[in-house]
Short mmCIF file of C-alpha atoms in Angstrom, two decimals:
data_model
loop_
_atom_site.label_atom_id
_atom_site.label_comp_id
_atom_site.label_asym_id
_atom_site.label_seq_id
_atom_site.Cartn_x
_atom_site.Cartn_y
_atom_site.Cartn_z
CA UNK A 291 -39.19 35.70 -18.71
CA UNK A 292 -36.70 37.67 -16.59
CA UNK A 293 -36.30 41.44 -16.75
CA UNK A 294 -33.37 42.56 -18.86
CA UNK A 295 -31.17 45.65 -18.53
CA UNK A 296 -30.71 45.88 -22.26
CA UNK A 297 -32.39 44.46 -25.34
CA UNK A 298 -31.45 44.47 -29.01
CA UNK A 299 -33.72 43.74 -31.97
CA UNK A 300 -32.19 41.81 -34.85
CA UNK A 301 -33.19 39.74 -37.86
CA UNK A 302 -31.58 36.64 -39.31
CA UNK A 303 -29.71 37.29 -42.53
CA UNK A 304 -29.92 34.46 -45.05
CA UNK A 305 -26.14 34.02 -45.31
CA UNK A 306 -26.10 33.14 -41.61
CA UNK A 307 -28.04 29.94 -42.30
CA UNK A 308 -26.36 26.66 -43.15
CA UNK A 309 -27.41 23.75 -45.34
CA UNK A 310 -29.94 22.67 -42.70
CA UNK A 311 -31.75 25.96 -43.34
CA UNK A 312 -31.12 27.14 -39.78
CA UNK A 313 -28.72 29.65 -38.27
CA UNK A 314 -25.36 27.98 -37.73
CA UNK A 315 -24.34 27.48 -34.09
CA UNK A 316 -21.33 29.74 -34.37
CA UNK A 317 -23.39 32.68 -35.62
CA UNK A 318 -25.20 32.97 -32.28
CA UNK A 319 -21.88 34.06 -30.77
CA UNK A 320 -21.80 36.87 -33.30
CA UNK A 321 -25.27 37.96 -32.20
CA UNK A 322 -24.30 37.78 -28.52
CA UNK A 323 -21.07 39.74 -29.05
CA UNK A 324 -22.84 42.41 -31.09
CA UNK A 325 -25.47 42.79 -28.34
CA UNK A 326 -22.78 43.09 -25.65
CA UNK A 327 -20.92 45.75 -27.64
CA UNK A 328 -24.14 47.70 -28.25
CA UNK A 329 -24.91 47.51 -24.54
CA UNK A 330 -21.43 48.77 -23.68
CA UNK A 331 -21.70 51.54 -26.26
CA UNK A 332 -25.03 52.66 -24.78
CA UNK A 333 -23.15 52.89 -21.47
CA UNK A 334 -20.43 55.01 -23.06
CA UNK A 335 -17.88 52.22 -23.49
CA UNK A 336 -16.56 51.81 -27.02
CA UNK A 337 -15.02 48.38 -27.67
CA UNK A 338 -13.24 49.75 -30.76
CA UNK A 339 -11.66 52.64 -28.88
CA UNK A 340 -10.57 50.31 -26.06
CA UNK A 341 -8.99 47.96 -28.61
CA UNK A 342 -7.08 50.87 -30.16
CA UNK A 343 -5.87 51.78 -26.64
CA UNK A 344 -4.82 48.13 -26.29
CA UNK A 345 -7.30 47.37 -23.56
CA UNK A 346 -8.97 44.14 -24.51
CA UNK A 347 -12.28 42.82 -23.28
CA UNK A 348 -11.99 39.07 -23.65
CA UNK A 349 -14.27 36.09 -23.22
CA UNK A 350 -12.89 33.39 -20.93
CA UNK A 351 -15.90 31.07 -20.86
CA UNK A 352 -19.15 30.66 -22.75
CA UNK A 353 -22.08 28.34 -22.00
CA UNK A 354 -24.74 28.10 -24.64
CA UNK A 355 -28.04 26.23 -24.52
CA UNK A 356 -29.61 25.93 -27.94
CA UNK A 357 -33.35 25.67 -27.32
CA UNK A 358 -35.03 26.27 -30.69
CA UNK A 359 -33.58 27.12 -34.10
CA UNK A 360 -33.69 30.48 -35.86
CA UNK A 361 -34.37 30.33 -39.60
CA UNK A 362 -33.76 32.66 -42.54
CA UNK A 363 -35.70 35.89 -42.14
CA UNK A 364 -36.68 35.28 -38.49
CA UNK A 365 -36.94 38.40 -36.37
CA UNK A 366 -35.55 37.97 -32.86
CA UNK A 367 -34.30 39.93 -29.90
CA UNK A 368 -31.49 39.51 -27.41
CA UNK A 369 -32.00 40.33 -23.73
CA UNK A 370 -28.94 41.06 -21.59
CA UNK A 371 -28.09 41.14 -17.91
CA UNK A 372 -24.70 41.60 -16.28
CA UNK A 373 -23.20 40.35 -13.01
CA UNK A 374 -19.82 40.90 -11.45
CA UNK A 375 -18.59 37.55 -10.16
CA UNK A 376 -15.15 38.59 -8.91
CA UNK A 377 -13.09 41.79 -8.86
CA UNK A 378 -11.93 41.14 -12.41
CA UNK A 379 -14.59 38.88 -13.88
CA UNK A 380 -18.08 39.64 -15.06
CA UNK A 381 -20.83 37.47 -16.50
CA UNK A 382 -23.22 38.43 -19.26
CA UNK A 383 -26.50 36.54 -19.13
CA UNK A 384 -28.08 36.71 -22.56
CA UNK A 385 -31.22 35.14 -23.96
CA UNK A 386 -32.43 35.14 -27.54
CA UNK A 387 -36.16 35.06 -28.28
CA UNK A 388 -37.92 34.54 -31.59
CA UNK A 389 -40.40 37.29 -32.41
CA UNK A 390 -43.01 35.16 -34.19
CA UNK A 391 -43.77 32.85 -31.26
CA UNK A 392 -41.87 34.47 -28.33
CA UNK A 393 -40.01 31.19 -27.89
CA UNK A 394 -36.59 31.06 -26.25
CA UNK A 395 -34.07 30.16 -28.95
CA UNK A 396 -30.84 30.38 -26.95
CA UNK A 397 -29.77 30.94 -23.35
CA UNK A 398 -26.15 32.00 -22.91
CA UNK A 399 -23.80 32.79 -20.06
CA UNK A 400 -20.57 34.48 -21.09
CA UNK A 401 -17.78 35.19 -18.63
CA UNK A 402 -15.46 38.02 -19.55
CA UNK A 403 -12.50 39.88 -18.21
CA UNK A 404 -10.32 42.75 -19.35
CA UNK A 405 -6.60 42.67 -20.01
CA UNK A 406 -4.05 45.28 -20.94
CA UNK A 407 -1.45 45.18 -23.71
CA UNK A 408 0.81 42.98 -21.55
CA UNK A 409 -1.94 40.40 -21.13
CA UNK A 410 -2.38 41.34 -17.45
CA UNK A 411 -5.87 41.60 -15.95
CA UNK A 412 -6.95 45.22 -15.96
CA UNK A 413 -10.45 46.54 -15.42
CA UNK A 414 -10.85 49.90 -17.18
CA UNK A 415 -12.29 52.43 -14.68
CA UNK A 416 -15.16 53.29 -17.04
CA UNK A 417 -16.50 49.76 -16.59
CA UNK A 418 -17.02 50.11 -12.83
CA UNK A 419 -20.39 51.94 -13.03
CA UNK A 420 -21.82 49.02 -15.01
CA UNK A 421 -21.75 46.86 -11.93
CA UNK A 422 -23.82 49.15 -9.73
CA UNK A 423 -27.30 47.64 -9.79
CA UNK A 424 -29.95 50.02 -11.07
CA UNK A 425 -32.22 51.44 -8.41
CA UNK A 426 -29.72 50.99 -5.60
CA UNK A 427 -27.68 53.81 -4.09
CA UNK A 428 -24.15 53.83 -5.46
CA UNK B 2 -25.71 60.24 -56.22
CA UNK B 3 -28.14 58.22 -58.36
CA UNK B 4 -31.71 57.52 -57.35
CA UNK B 5 -32.24 54.08 -55.89
CA UNK B 6 -35.28 51.81 -55.99
CA UNK B 7 -34.50 50.39 -52.58
CA UNK B 8 -32.30 51.31 -49.65
CA UNK B 9 -31.32 49.46 -46.49
CA UNK B 10 -29.82 50.95 -43.31
CA UNK B 11 -27.20 48.88 -41.56
CA UNK B 12 -24.40 49.22 -39.03
CA UNK B 13 -21.02 47.53 -38.92
CA UNK B 14 -20.79 44.85 -36.25
CA UNK B 15 -17.37 44.61 -34.60
CA UNK B 16 -16.88 40.93 -35.48
CA UNK B 17 -17.03 41.92 -39.15
CA UNK B 18 -13.75 43.85 -38.81
CA UNK B 19 -10.38 42.26 -39.31
CA UNK B 20 -6.99 42.92 -37.76
CA UNK B 21 -6.66 46.11 -39.80
CA UNK B 22 -9.67 47.44 -37.87
CA UNK B 23 -11.75 47.68 -41.03
CA UNK B 24 -14.56 45.57 -42.43
CA UNK B 25 -13.09 42.58 -44.27
CA UNK B 26 -13.58 42.58 -48.05
CA UNK B 27 -15.67 39.44 -48.02
CA UNK B 28 -18.17 40.88 -45.55
CA UNK B 29 -19.36 43.46 -48.09
CA UNK B 30 -20.79 40.57 -50.11
CA UNK B 31 -22.82 39.64 -47.05
CA UNK B 32 -24.18 43.19 -46.87
CA UNK B 33 -24.98 43.20 -50.58
CA UNK B 34 -26.73 39.82 -50.45
CA UNK B 35 -28.75 40.80 -47.40
CA UNK B 36 -29.85 44.00 -49.14
CA UNK B 37 -30.87 42.09 -52.30
CA UNK B 38 -32.89 39.59 -50.26
CA UNK B 39 -34.62 42.38 -48.32
CA UNK B 40 -35.43 44.10 -51.61
CA UNK B 41 -36.87 40.87 -53.01
CA UNK B 42 -38.84 40.27 -49.83
CA UNK B 43 -40.33 43.77 -50.03
CA UNK B 44 -41.45 42.80 -53.53
CA UNK B 45 -43.05 39.60 -52.24
CA UNK B 46 -40.24 37.24 -53.24
CA UNK B 47 -38.88 35.10 -50.42
CA UNK B 48 -35.40 33.70 -51.12
CA UNK B 49 -35.88 31.09 -48.40
CA UNK B 50 -39.16 29.83 -49.80
CA UNK B 51 -37.70 29.67 -53.31
CA UNK B 52 -34.73 27.68 -51.97
CA UNK B 53 -37.10 25.22 -50.29
CA UNK B 54 -38.93 24.89 -53.64
CA UNK B 55 -35.51 24.24 -55.21
CA UNK B 56 -35.51 27.40 -57.27
CA UNK B 57 -32.16 29.00 -56.78
CA UNK B 58 -31.22 32.60 -57.37
CA UNK B 59 -27.51 32.50 -58.06
CA UNK B 60 -24.77 35.03 -58.62
CA UNK B 61 -22.77 34.50 -61.81
CA UNK B 62 -20.57 37.58 -61.67
CA UNK B 63 -19.66 40.26 -59.15
CA UNK B 64 -17.64 43.44 -59.66
CA UNK B 65 -16.71 45.36 -56.56
CA UNK B 66 -14.96 48.70 -56.26
CA UNK B 67 -13.75 49.35 -52.75
CA UNK B 68 -13.68 53.15 -52.39
CA UNK B 69 -13.36 53.83 -48.65
CA UNK B 70 -13.27 51.51 -45.65
CA UNK B 71 -16.01 50.92 -43.12
CA UNK B 72 -14.88 50.60 -39.51
CA UNK B 73 -16.34 49.10 -36.34
CA UNK B 74 -19.56 50.85 -35.37
CA UNK B 75 -19.94 52.76 -38.66
CA UNK B 76 -23.52 53.32 -39.75
CA UNK B 77 -24.04 52.92 -43.49
CA UNK B 78 -26.74 52.34 -46.07
CA UNK B 79 -26.98 50.29 -49.24
CA UNK B 80 -28.75 51.68 -52.31
CA UNK B 81 -30.02 49.22 -54.93
CA UNK B 82 -31.09 49.34 -58.56
CA UNK B 83 -31.97 46.47 -60.85
CA UNK B 84 -31.64 45.97 -64.60
CA UNK B 85 -32.57 43.07 -66.81
CA UNK B 86 -29.70 42.45 -69.22
CA UNK B 87 -31.02 39.38 -71.02
CA UNK B 88 -34.13 37.17 -70.79
CA UNK B 89 -32.53 35.20 -67.98
CA UNK B 90 -29.97 37.53 -66.49
CA UNK B 91 -30.38 40.56 -64.27
CA UNK B 92 -27.91 42.97 -62.74
CA UNK B 93 -28.10 44.51 -59.29
CA UNK B 94 -26.33 47.85 -59.03
CA UNK B 95 -25.57 48.47 -55.39
CA UNK B 96 -23.70 51.24 -53.64
CA UNK B 97 -22.74 51.49 -50.00
CA UNK B 98 -22.48 54.90 -48.33
CA UNK B 99 -21.10 55.77 -44.92
CA UNK B 100 -23.55 57.74 -42.79
CA UNK B 101 -21.03 59.97 -40.98
CA UNK B 102 -19.59 61.63 -44.11
CA UNK B 103 -21.92 60.41 -46.91
CA UNK B 104 -18.86 59.00 -48.65
CA UNK B 105 -19.17 56.14 -51.12
CA UNK B 106 -17.57 53.08 -49.51
CA UNK B 107 -18.31 50.47 -52.19
CA UNK B 108 -19.80 50.31 -55.68
CA UNK B 109 -20.94 46.87 -56.77
CA UNK B 110 -22.43 45.29 -59.85
CA UNK B 111 -23.80 41.78 -59.32
CA UNK B 112 -25.13 39.66 -62.17
CA UNK B 113 -27.61 36.98 -61.21
CA UNK B 114 -29.76 34.34 -62.79
CA UNK B 115 -32.21 31.73 -61.55
CA UNK B 116 -31.94 27.99 -61.96
CA UNK B 117 -34.20 25.09 -61.11
CA UNK B 118 -33.36 21.88 -59.25
CA UNK B 119 -31.84 20.42 -62.43
CA UNK B 120 -29.46 23.35 -62.76
CA UNK B 121 -31.36 24.67 -65.82
CA UNK B 122 -32.00 28.41 -66.20
CA UNK B 123 -35.49 29.18 -64.98
CA UNK B 124 -36.91 32.60 -64.19
CA UNK B 125 -39.69 32.26 -61.59
CA UNK B 126 -42.79 34.12 -62.88
CA UNK B 127 -42.98 36.23 -59.70
CA UNK B 128 -39.71 37.89 -60.67
CA UNK B 129 -41.07 39.33 -63.93
CA UNK B 130 -42.79 42.38 -62.38
CA UNK B 131 -39.46 43.46 -60.89
CA UNK B 132 -38.21 44.35 -64.32
CA UNK B 133 -41.03 46.73 -65.19
CA UNK B 134 -39.65 50.20 -64.53
CA UNK B 135 -41.64 52.15 -61.97
CA UNK B 136 -43.82 54.91 -63.45
CA UNK B 137 -44.22 53.19 -66.80
CA UNK B 138 -47.38 51.38 -67.88
CA UNK B 139 -47.03 47.62 -67.44
CA UNK C 53 -5.45 25.78 -67.86
CA UNK C 54 -2.80 28.48 -67.37
CA UNK C 55 0.40 27.95 -65.40
CA UNK C 56 0.26 29.32 -61.87
CA UNK C 57 3.04 30.72 -59.71
CA UNK C 58 1.41 29.44 -56.57
CA UNK C 59 -1.29 26.93 -55.70
CA UNK C 60 -3.10 26.12 -52.47
CA UNK C 61 -5.12 22.99 -51.66
CA UNK C 62 -8.24 23.47 -49.60
CA UNK C 63 -11.48 21.73 -48.75
CA UNK C 64 -14.95 23.16 -48.23
CA UNK C 65 -16.02 23.24 -44.59
CA UNK C 66 -19.71 22.55 -44.04
CA UNK C 67 -20.34 25.83 -42.19
CA UNK C 68 -19.29 27.68 -45.35
CA UNK C 69 -22.37 26.36 -47.19
CA UNK C 70 -25.69 28.15 -47.18
CA UNK C 71 -29.26 26.91 -47.33
CA UNK C 72 -28.84 26.10 -51.02
CA UNK C 73 -26.23 23.53 -49.96
CA UNK C 74 -23.48 25.39 -51.82
CA UNK C 75 -20.62 27.60 -50.69
CA UNK C 76 -21.92 31.15 -50.18
CA UNK C 77 -20.60 33.74 -52.66
CA UNK C 78 -18.87 35.76 -49.96
CA UNK C 79 -16.86 32.77 -48.74
CA UNK C 80 -14.91 32.60 -52.01
CA UNK C 81 -13.35 35.94 -51.05
CA UNK C 82 -12.13 34.28 -47.86
CA UNK C 83 -10.52 31.50 -49.91
CA UNK C 84 -8.93 34.01 -52.28
CA UNK C 85 -7.57 36.16 -49.45
CA UNK C 86 -6.19 33.15 -47.60
CA UNK C 87 -4.44 31.99 -50.78
CA UNK C 88 -2.93 35.45 -51.36
CA UNK C 89 -1.65 35.62 -47.80
CA UNK C 90 -0.14 32.13 -48.05
CA UNK C 91 1.54 33.13 -51.31
CA UNK C 92 2.93 36.27 -49.69
CA UNK C 93 4.09 34.30 -46.66
CA UNK C 94 5.90 31.81 -48.90
CA UNK C 95 7.67 34.85 -50.37
CA UNK C 96 8.64 36.07 -46.91
CA UNK C 97 5.93 38.70 -46.56
CA UNK C 98 3.78 38.38 -43.46
CA UNK C 99 0.44 40.19 -43.73
CA UNK C 100 0.06 40.10 -39.94
CA UNK C 101 3.44 41.68 -39.29
CA UNK C 102 2.77 44.36 -41.90
CA UNK C 103 -0.58 45.12 -40.25
CA UNK C 104 1.13 45.48 -36.86
CA UNK C 105 3.62 47.87 -38.51
CA UNK C 106 0.58 49.75 -39.88
CA UNK C 107 1.33 48.95 -43.49
CA UNK C 108 -1.88 47.77 -45.01
CA UNK C 109 -2.34 45.70 -48.13
CA UNK C 110 -5.80 46.60 -49.34
CA UNK C 111 -8.11 45.45 -52.10
CA UNK C 112 -9.39 48.25 -54.35
CA UNK C 113 -11.29 46.16 -56.88
CA UNK C 114 -12.47 42.58 -57.25
CA UNK C 115 -14.03 40.86 -60.24
CA UNK C 116 -15.45 37.41 -59.69
CA UNK C 117 -16.90 35.00 -62.21
CA UNK C 118 -18.79 32.19 -60.55
CA UNK C 119 -18.59 29.24 -62.94
CA UNK C 120 -19.66 26.18 -60.95
CA UNK C 121 -20.62 25.75 -57.30
CA UNK C 122 -18.57 24.16 -54.56
CA UNK C 123 -20.49 21.97 -52.13
CA UNK C 124 -19.92 20.69 -48.60
CA UNK C 125 -16.86 18.46 -48.44
CA UNK C 126 -15.58 19.37 -51.92
CA UNK C 127 -11.82 19.41 -52.28
CA UNK C 128 -10.51 22.24 -54.43
CA UNK C 129 -7.40 24.21 -55.19
CA UNK C 130 -6.64 27.85 -55.87
CA UNK C 131 -4.11 28.85 -58.53
CA UNK C 132 -2.53 32.31 -58.33
CA UNK C 133 -0.68 34.66 -60.65
CA UNK C 134 0.41 38.22 -60.02
CA UNK C 135 0.86 41.22 -62.30
CA UNK C 136 2.00 44.74 -61.58
CA UNK C 137 -0.31 47.12 -63.42
CA UNK C 138 1.10 50.44 -62.21
CA UNK C 139 3.86 51.55 -59.83
CA UNK C 140 1.51 51.14 -56.88
CA UNK C 141 -1.11 48.68 -58.07
CA UNK C 142 -0.92 44.94 -58.56
CA UNK C 143 -3.43 42.40 -59.77
CA UNK C 144 -3.86 38.88 -58.44
CA UNK C 145 -5.35 36.49 -60.98
CA UNK C 146 -6.82 33.57 -59.10
CA UNK C 147 -8.76 30.55 -60.27
CA UNK C 148 -10.48 27.92 -58.16
CA UNK C 149 -10.80 24.36 -59.46
CA UNK C 150 -12.81 21.48 -58.05
CA UNK C 151 -10.72 18.36 -57.44
CA UNK C 152 -13.37 15.77 -58.31
CA UNK C 153 -13.93 16.89 -61.91
CA UNK C 154 -11.16 19.50 -62.45
CA UNK C 155 -13.85 22.00 -63.34
CA UNK C 156 -13.27 25.74 -62.97
CA UNK C 157 -15.46 26.95 -60.09
CA UNK C 158 -14.38 30.58 -59.93
CA UNK C 159 -12.17 33.00 -61.86
CA UNK C 160 -11.15 36.11 -59.95
CA UNK C 161 -9.16 39.25 -60.61
CA UNK C 162 -8.28 41.24 -57.50
CA UNK C 163 -6.55 44.61 -57.67
CA UNK C 164 -4.59 45.62 -54.61
CA UNK C 165 -2.41 48.39 -53.36
CA UNK C 166 -0.54 49.16 -50.15
CA UNK C 167 -1.05 52.12 -47.88
CA UNK C 168 0.69 53.39 -44.77
CA UNK C 169 -0.84 54.45 -41.47
CA UNK C 170 -1.76 57.85 -42.95
CA UNK C 171 -3.72 56.20 -45.76
CA UNK C 172 -1.10 57.21 -48.33
CA UNK C 173 -0.02 54.78 -51.05
CA UNK C 174 3.17 53.06 -49.98
CA UNK C 175 4.70 49.95 -51.52
CA UNK C 176 6.77 48.11 -48.90
CA UNK C 177 10.24 47.39 -50.38
CA UNK C 178 9.92 43.67 -49.65
CA UNK C 179 7.10 43.46 -52.18
CA UNK C 180 9.26 44.59 -55.11
CA UNK C 181 10.87 41.17 -55.80
CA UNK C 182 7.38 39.67 -56.27
CA UNK C 183 7.00 41.55 -59.51
CA UNK C 184 10.13 40.19 -61.16
CA UNK C 185 8.88 37.43 -63.43
CA UNK C 186 10.37 34.04 -62.66
CA UNK C 187 12.98 32.85 -65.15
CA UNK C 188 13.94 36.33 -66.23
CA UNK C 189 17.11 38.11 -65.15
CA UNK C 190 16.41 40.57 -62.36
CA UNK D 242 -2.86 15.80 -22.22
CA UNK D 243 -5.58 13.15 -22.68
CA UNK D 244 -5.58 10.63 -25.50
CA UNK D 245 -7.83 11.57 -28.38
CA UNK D 246 -9.75 9.34 -30.78
CA UNK D 247 -9.37 11.82 -33.59
CA UNK D 248 -7.19 14.83 -34.32
CA UNK D 249 -7.28 17.47 -37.03
CA UNK D 250 -4.49 19.85 -38.05
CA UNK D 251 -5.52 23.35 -39.00
CA UNK D 252 -4.07 26.84 -39.38
CA UNK D 253 -5.60 30.19 -38.57
CA UNK D 254 -6.65 32.16 -41.63
CA UNK D 255 -6.15 35.91 -41.33
CA UNK D 256 -9.81 36.74 -42.03
CA UNK D 257 -10.73 34.79 -38.90
CA UNK D 258 -9.00 37.38 -36.71
CA UNK D 259 -10.72 40.44 -35.38
CA UNK D 260 -9.50 43.94 -34.60
CA UNK D 261 -7.73 42.64 -31.49
CA UNK D 262 -5.53 40.58 -33.84
CA UNK D 263 -6.80 37.33 -32.36
CA UNK D 264 -9.25 34.71 -33.61
CA UNK D 265 -12.79 35.83 -32.83
CA UNK D 266 -14.62 33.72 -30.22
CA UNK D 267 -17.28 32.59 -32.65
CA UNK D 268 -14.73 31.19 -35.10
CA UNK D 269 -13.68 28.49 -32.64
CA UNK D 270 -17.14 26.98 -33.08
CA UNK D 271 -16.40 26.75 -36.79
CA UNK D 272 -13.18 24.88 -36.04
CA UNK D 273 -14.95 22.55 -33.62
CA UNK D 274 -17.78 21.81 -36.06
CA UNK D 275 -15.36 21.18 -38.91
CA UNK D 276 -13.40 18.76 -36.74
CA UNK D 277 -16.57 16.90 -35.71
CA UNK D 278 -17.68 16.56 -39.32
CA UNK D 279 -14.24 15.32 -40.38
CA UNK D 280 -14.34 12.79 -37.55
CA UNK D 281 -17.79 11.61 -38.62
CA UNK D 282 -16.69 11.42 -42.24
CA UNK D 283 -13.69 9.28 -41.28
CA UNK D 284 -16.23 6.96 -39.61
CA UNK D 285 -18.33 6.82 -42.77
CA UNK D 286 -20.95 9.34 -41.70
CA UNK D 287 -21.49 12.24 -44.10
CA UNK D 288 -23.15 15.26 -42.48
CA UNK D 289 -24.09 16.61 -45.92
CA UNK D 290 -25.78 13.38 -47.02
CA UNK D 291 -27.67 13.17 -43.71
CA UNK D 292 -28.85 16.77 -44.16
CA UNK D 293 -30.09 15.96 -47.67
CA UNK D 294 -31.96 12.95 -46.19
CA UNK D 295 -33.40 15.39 -43.62
CA UNK D 296 -31.65 13.80 -40.68
CA UNK D 297 -30.14 16.60 -38.70
CA UNK D 298 -27.31 16.40 -36.21
CA UNK D 299 -27.85 19.35 -33.93
CA UNK D 300 -26.02 20.95 -31.04
CA UNK D 301 -28.09 21.40 -27.91
CA UNK D 302 -25.41 22.73 -25.58
CA UNK D 303 -21.87 24.05 -25.85
CA UNK D 304 -19.41 24.90 -23.08
CA UNK D 305 -16.26 26.67 -24.12
CA UNK D 306 -13.26 27.60 -22.01
CA UNK D 307 -11.01 30.06 -23.78
CA UNK D 308 -7.53 29.46 -22.35
CA UNK D 309 -5.11 31.24 -24.71
CA UNK D 310 -5.68 33.13 -27.95
CA UNK D 311 -4.87 31.97 -31.46
CA UNK D 312 -3.42 34.63 -33.76
CA UNK D 313 -3.14 35.07 -37.52
CA UNK D 314 -1.03 32.33 -39.06
CA UNK D 315 -0.95 30.14 -35.94
CA UNK D 316 -0.88 26.41 -36.61
CA UNK D 317 -3.04 24.38 -34.22
CA UNK D 318 -4.73 21.04 -33.84
CA UNK D 319 -8.05 19.87 -32.48
CA UNK D 320 -8.29 16.67 -30.43
CA UNK D 321 -11.68 14.95 -30.15
CA UNK D 322 -13.31 12.40 -27.89
CA UNK D 323 -16.91 11.24 -27.87
CA UNK D 324 -19.20 9.98 -25.09
CA UNK D 325 -22.79 8.82 -25.15
CA UNK D 326 -24.57 10.41 -22.22
CA UNK D 327 -28.09 9.12 -22.85
CA UNK D 328 -29.81 6.99 -25.52
CA UNK D 329 -30.20 10.05 -27.73
CA UNK D 330 -27.51 12.42 -26.56
CA UNK D 331 -23.78 12.39 -27.11
CA UNK D 332 -21.00 14.69 -25.99
CA UNK D 333 -17.99 15.71 -28.00
CA UNK D 334 -14.99 16.67 -25.86
CA UNK D 335 -12.69 18.80 -27.97
CA UNK D 336 -9.48 20.59 -27.13
CA UNK D 337 -7.51 22.98 -29.32
CA UNK D 338 -3.73 23.20 -28.94
CA UNK D 339 -1.35 25.72 -30.46
CA UNK D 340 1.50 24.10 -32.39
CA UNK D 341 4.22 26.61 -31.53
CA UNK D 342 4.11 26.14 -27.75
CA UNK D 343 1.76 23.14 -27.31
CA UNK D 344 -0.43 25.32 -25.12
CA UNK D 345 -4.13 24.59 -24.68
CA UNK D 346 -6.06 27.36 -26.44
CA UNK D 347 -9.62 26.09 -25.94
CA UNK D 348 -11.41 23.28 -24.12
CA UNK D 349 -14.91 22.56 -25.36
CA UNK D 350 -17.75 20.24 -24.47
CA UNK D 351 -20.49 20.04 -27.09
CA UNK D 352 -23.70 18.07 -26.51
CA UNK D 353 -25.49 16.92 -29.63
CA UNK D 354 -28.49 14.92 -30.65
CA UNK D 355 -30.09 13.87 -33.92
CA UNK D 356 -33.56 14.72 -35.14
CA UNK D 357 -35.60 13.76 -38.17
CA UNK D 358 -37.52 16.00 -40.56
CA UNK D 359 -40.40 16.23 -38.06
CA UNK D 360 -38.07 17.54 -35.35
CA UNK D 361 -38.36 14.27 -33.39
CA UNK D 362 -35.26 12.73 -31.78
CA UNK D 363 -33.88 10.04 -34.08
CA UNK D 364 -30.47 8.43 -33.86
CA UNK D 365 -29.38 7.24 -37.31
CA UNK D 366 -28.30 3.56 -37.05
CA UNK D 367 -24.93 4.34 -38.60
CA UNK D 368 -24.03 6.41 -35.57
CA UNK D 369 -24.35 3.51 -33.12
CA UNK D 370 -20.87 2.03 -33.78
CA UNK D 371 -19.31 5.36 -32.81
CA UNK D 372 -20.26 4.77 -29.21
CA UNK D 373 -18.53 1.40 -28.86
CA UNK D 374 -15.26 2.22 -27.13
CA UNK D 375 -12.21 1.18 -29.11
CA UNK D 376 -10.47 -1.95 -27.79
CA UNK D 377 -13.55 -3.28 -26.05
CA UNK D 378 -15.68 -6.15 -27.33
CA UNK D 379 -18.82 -4.88 -29.04
#
């Protein structure tokens, strides 16, 4: 298991499960987004405030590997890492693990960017510190 | 504020908000259901297990008073009380309060019953103790 | 069956069903909202445009009677009527019927109002014609 | 634009939009799933019936390229193609186009498989004809 910069504990809610009794595929994107926003918030970046200022963090690509299902009531956690892949693009690497057996449920790679109200790429200055690796001189 | 038998702490997730920037009306039913299932679980009643045994707890009526909106990132809690209104019907009284100003966001009254795999009313025996008021001899 | 001013044909999508194999209670509020917005749009009132102009149509109360479940793949329709109950409050009466057996699945009564960006009650002028009963002189 | 074996017309529902006024990333997976199930149904394969028989069609990988946002009220369509990539794995290629400007909103590649109630790979016989390319001798 890799080290993660941020981790979030969650629990499956029954309404998130479909008729197969497992969490629906789409719901994992909710978990991943919520974890990213909590990570940003912990770093002082409020997605809601940015949206009100018409600065939009948007997903341009997502790759999801579904490894093992989550079921109603399952406790799980999301681990998160972040990489800058170009001046205006960053990649969140996120993995979801089940608590009961420590098994990897989902591995995800989400590429994001930021745009302003005119739809032009725009990286808010407060995001810059996120890309300085911990433990290295800035 | 009334006393509650059970309370659950939650936080708004940004994807639960709509274009008005507030939690969508339908999402409150998710919160209420999740709180009911957590309450039942704390009492030893697993909604998932019952569903697999084809005993279904179903909602027959819901009344919702939307008092104040929840917004992205808002912390809130759900208080729950339970009343038996007939041999086969029970009512969950649930209120949602915002943490930042203690304001009532939603007051809900949800009537439920239980049915078996043939769609016939059937109250699982493990539910009976729920209806014995705390502090009174059984 | 009452006459309806507006009707909308829909079909259950499988992801809307929960582990009981039936449409989750909360999802009916999605159907009802979508039907209201389609009704408003047909009357020239665009919920999205209003939201951008910071005029918000909000639900203050909902009463829902769940009569029969919808299942994956079920075709259904929503019938809608509208009543003004006070200068600033209106009630949508909406019923959902299954197509296969014409059975009533849900009866709902949703009270709404409109507020401006300061949270004050404000009925947009374009809503007024909605409350003139059809077939009566204006 | 490629040719598609199957296409489905849809329209954004306002509750599917988030505080940015655009369809939330996770909702596209709902659209894609619904389109796949409609495609299967048109070919005589009922996802619901399979689930009741404990044959599960599951997603093992999804790749999503978000090209342009959908907004409240937008009409769009989903085009679908299908490829068998191994004896037990198949790939759905799905693209979403906005109706108003014919622009590509999303390109998705979803890898699926089928498992039985024991979690073992199992391709239901009725799926086999899906993989015979149209216009070629079987």
